[in-house]
Amino acid sequence: SFCLSTAKAASETQIHTHMCYCEFEDCMEAIDRMDTDVNSIENARSDNATLRAFAKIGYTKDLGPGTYDIHSPVVPSVAFIESKLKSFL
């Protein structure tokens, strides 16, 4: 259904999607087949396991990994955010 909903988009239109809180490894091939340019993912609670799952299948599209859970009452420090961002590189 995702591909149907984006099929009419012009080729120069960048398609973004957001996915959170699932067992990504259970559906990586389906995610890879989606016609997205950028996939924003929940990564904060997984200790980068989500990023590793995408790397494992050789995912070549852009990813926007989460740095912290915005639903948490804990506000992370600047040092924590900087460390998390560096771990993505």
Short mmCIF file of C-alpha atoms in Angstrom, two decimals:
data_model
loop_
_atom_site.label_atom_id
_atom_site.label_comp_id
_atom_site.label_asym_id
_atom_site.label_seq_id
_atom_site.Cartn_x
_atom_site.Cartn_y
_atom_site.Cartn_z
CA SER A 1 0.00 0.00 0.00
CA PHE A 2 2.96 2.35 0.63
CA CYS A 3 4.15 1.98 -2.95
CA LEU A 4 0.63 2.64 -4.23
CA SER A 5 0.36 5.80 -2.17
CA THR A 6 3.65 7.18 -3.53
CA ALA A 7 3.34 5.94 -7.13
CA LYS A 8 1.98 9.24 -8.48
CA ALA A 9 4.72 11.36 -6.90
CA ALA A 10 7.00 13.13 -9.34
CA SER A 11 10.46 11.57 -9.67
CA GLU A 12 12.03 14.67 -8.11
CA THR A 13 9.79 14.38 -5.03
CA GLN A 14 11.72 13.03 -2.06
CA ILE A 15 9.72 10.40 -0.18
CA HIS A 16 10.15 10.29 3.60
CA THR A 17 8.67 7.82 6.03
CA HIS A 18 8.89 7.31 9.79
CA MET A 19 8.90 3.95 11.56
CA CYS A 20 9.06 3.31 15.24
CA TYR A 21 8.78 0.61 17.86
CA CYS A 22 8.71 -2.60 15.90
CA GLU A 23 10.87 -5.65 15.41
CA PHE A 24 12.62 -4.23 12.36
CA GLU A 25 14.61 -7.39 11.69
CA ASP A 26 11.34 -9.26 11.08
CA CYS A 27 10.51 -7.12 8.05
CA MET A 28 13.78 -5.69 6.71
CA GLU A 29 13.31 -7.02 3.17
CA ALA A 30 9.87 -5.38 2.93
CA ILE A 31 11.23 -2.10 4.28
CA ASP A 32 14.04 -2.23 1.74
CA ARG A 33 11.52 -2.67 -1.10
CA MET A 34 9.58 0.45 -0.07
CA ASP A 35 10.00 3.37 -2.45
CA THR A 36 11.47 5.74 0.12
CA ASP A 37 14.36 8.14 -0.11
CA VAL A 38 14.66 8.74 3.65
CA ASN A 39 13.48 6.52 6.48
CA SER A 40 13.36 8.10 9.92
CA ILE A 41 13.57 5.31 12.46
CA GLU A 42 13.20 4.85 16.19
CA ASN A 43 16.67 3.98 17.33
CA ALA A 44 16.96 5.50 20.79
CA ARG A 45 15.73 2.55 22.82
CA SER A 46 17.50 -0.12 20.78
CA ASP A 47 21.14 0.77 21.55
CA ASN A 48 21.68 1.16 17.79
CA ALA A 49 20.34 -2.37 17.08
CA THR A 50 17.99 -0.84 14.52
CA LEU A 51 20.90 0.76 12.66
CA ARG A 52 22.79 -2.54 12.73
CA ALA A 53 19.75 -4.32 11.23
CA PHE A 54 19.69 -1.85 8.32
CA ALA A 55 23.45 -2.19 7.82
CA LYS A 56 23.18 -5.99 7.88
CA ILE A 57 20.97 -6.01 4.77
CA GLY A 58 23.07 -3.40 2.97
CA TYR A 59 20.37 -0.73 3.10
CA THR A 60 21.44 2.03 0.70
CA LYS A 61 18.79 4.70 1.25
CA ASP A 62 19.13 7.55 3.73
CA LEU A 63 18.32 6.96 7.40
CA GLY A 64 17.39 9.42 10.10
CA PRO A 65 18.06 7.59 13.36
CA GLY A 66 16.53 8.83 16.59
CA THR A 67 18.89 10.07 19.27
CA TYR A 68 16.57 9.90 22.28
CA ASP A 69 13.00 8.97 23.09
CA ILE A 70 10.92 12.14 23.11
CA HIS A 71 8.29 10.34 25.21
CA SER A 72 10.76 9.92 28.07
CA PRO A 73 10.57 12.33 31.01
CA VAL A 74 14.39 12.37 31.03
CA VAL A 75 15.95 15.24 29.08
CA PRO A 76 19.34 14.06 27.82
CA SER A 77 22.45 16.15 28.24
CA VAL A 78 24.22 17.81 25.35
CA ALA A 79 27.12 15.39 25.88
CA PHE A 80 24.75 12.41 25.52
CA ILE A 81 23.30 13.75 22.25
CA GLU A 82 26.79 14.49 20.88
CA SER A 83 27.94 10.98 21.79
CA LYS A 84 24.89 9.40 20.18
CA LEU A 85 25.34 11.43 16.97
CA LYS A 86 29.02 10.41 16.77
CA SER A 87 28.03 6.76 17.11
CA PHE A 88 26.00 7.06 13.89
CA LEU A 89 29.00 8.07 11.81
#
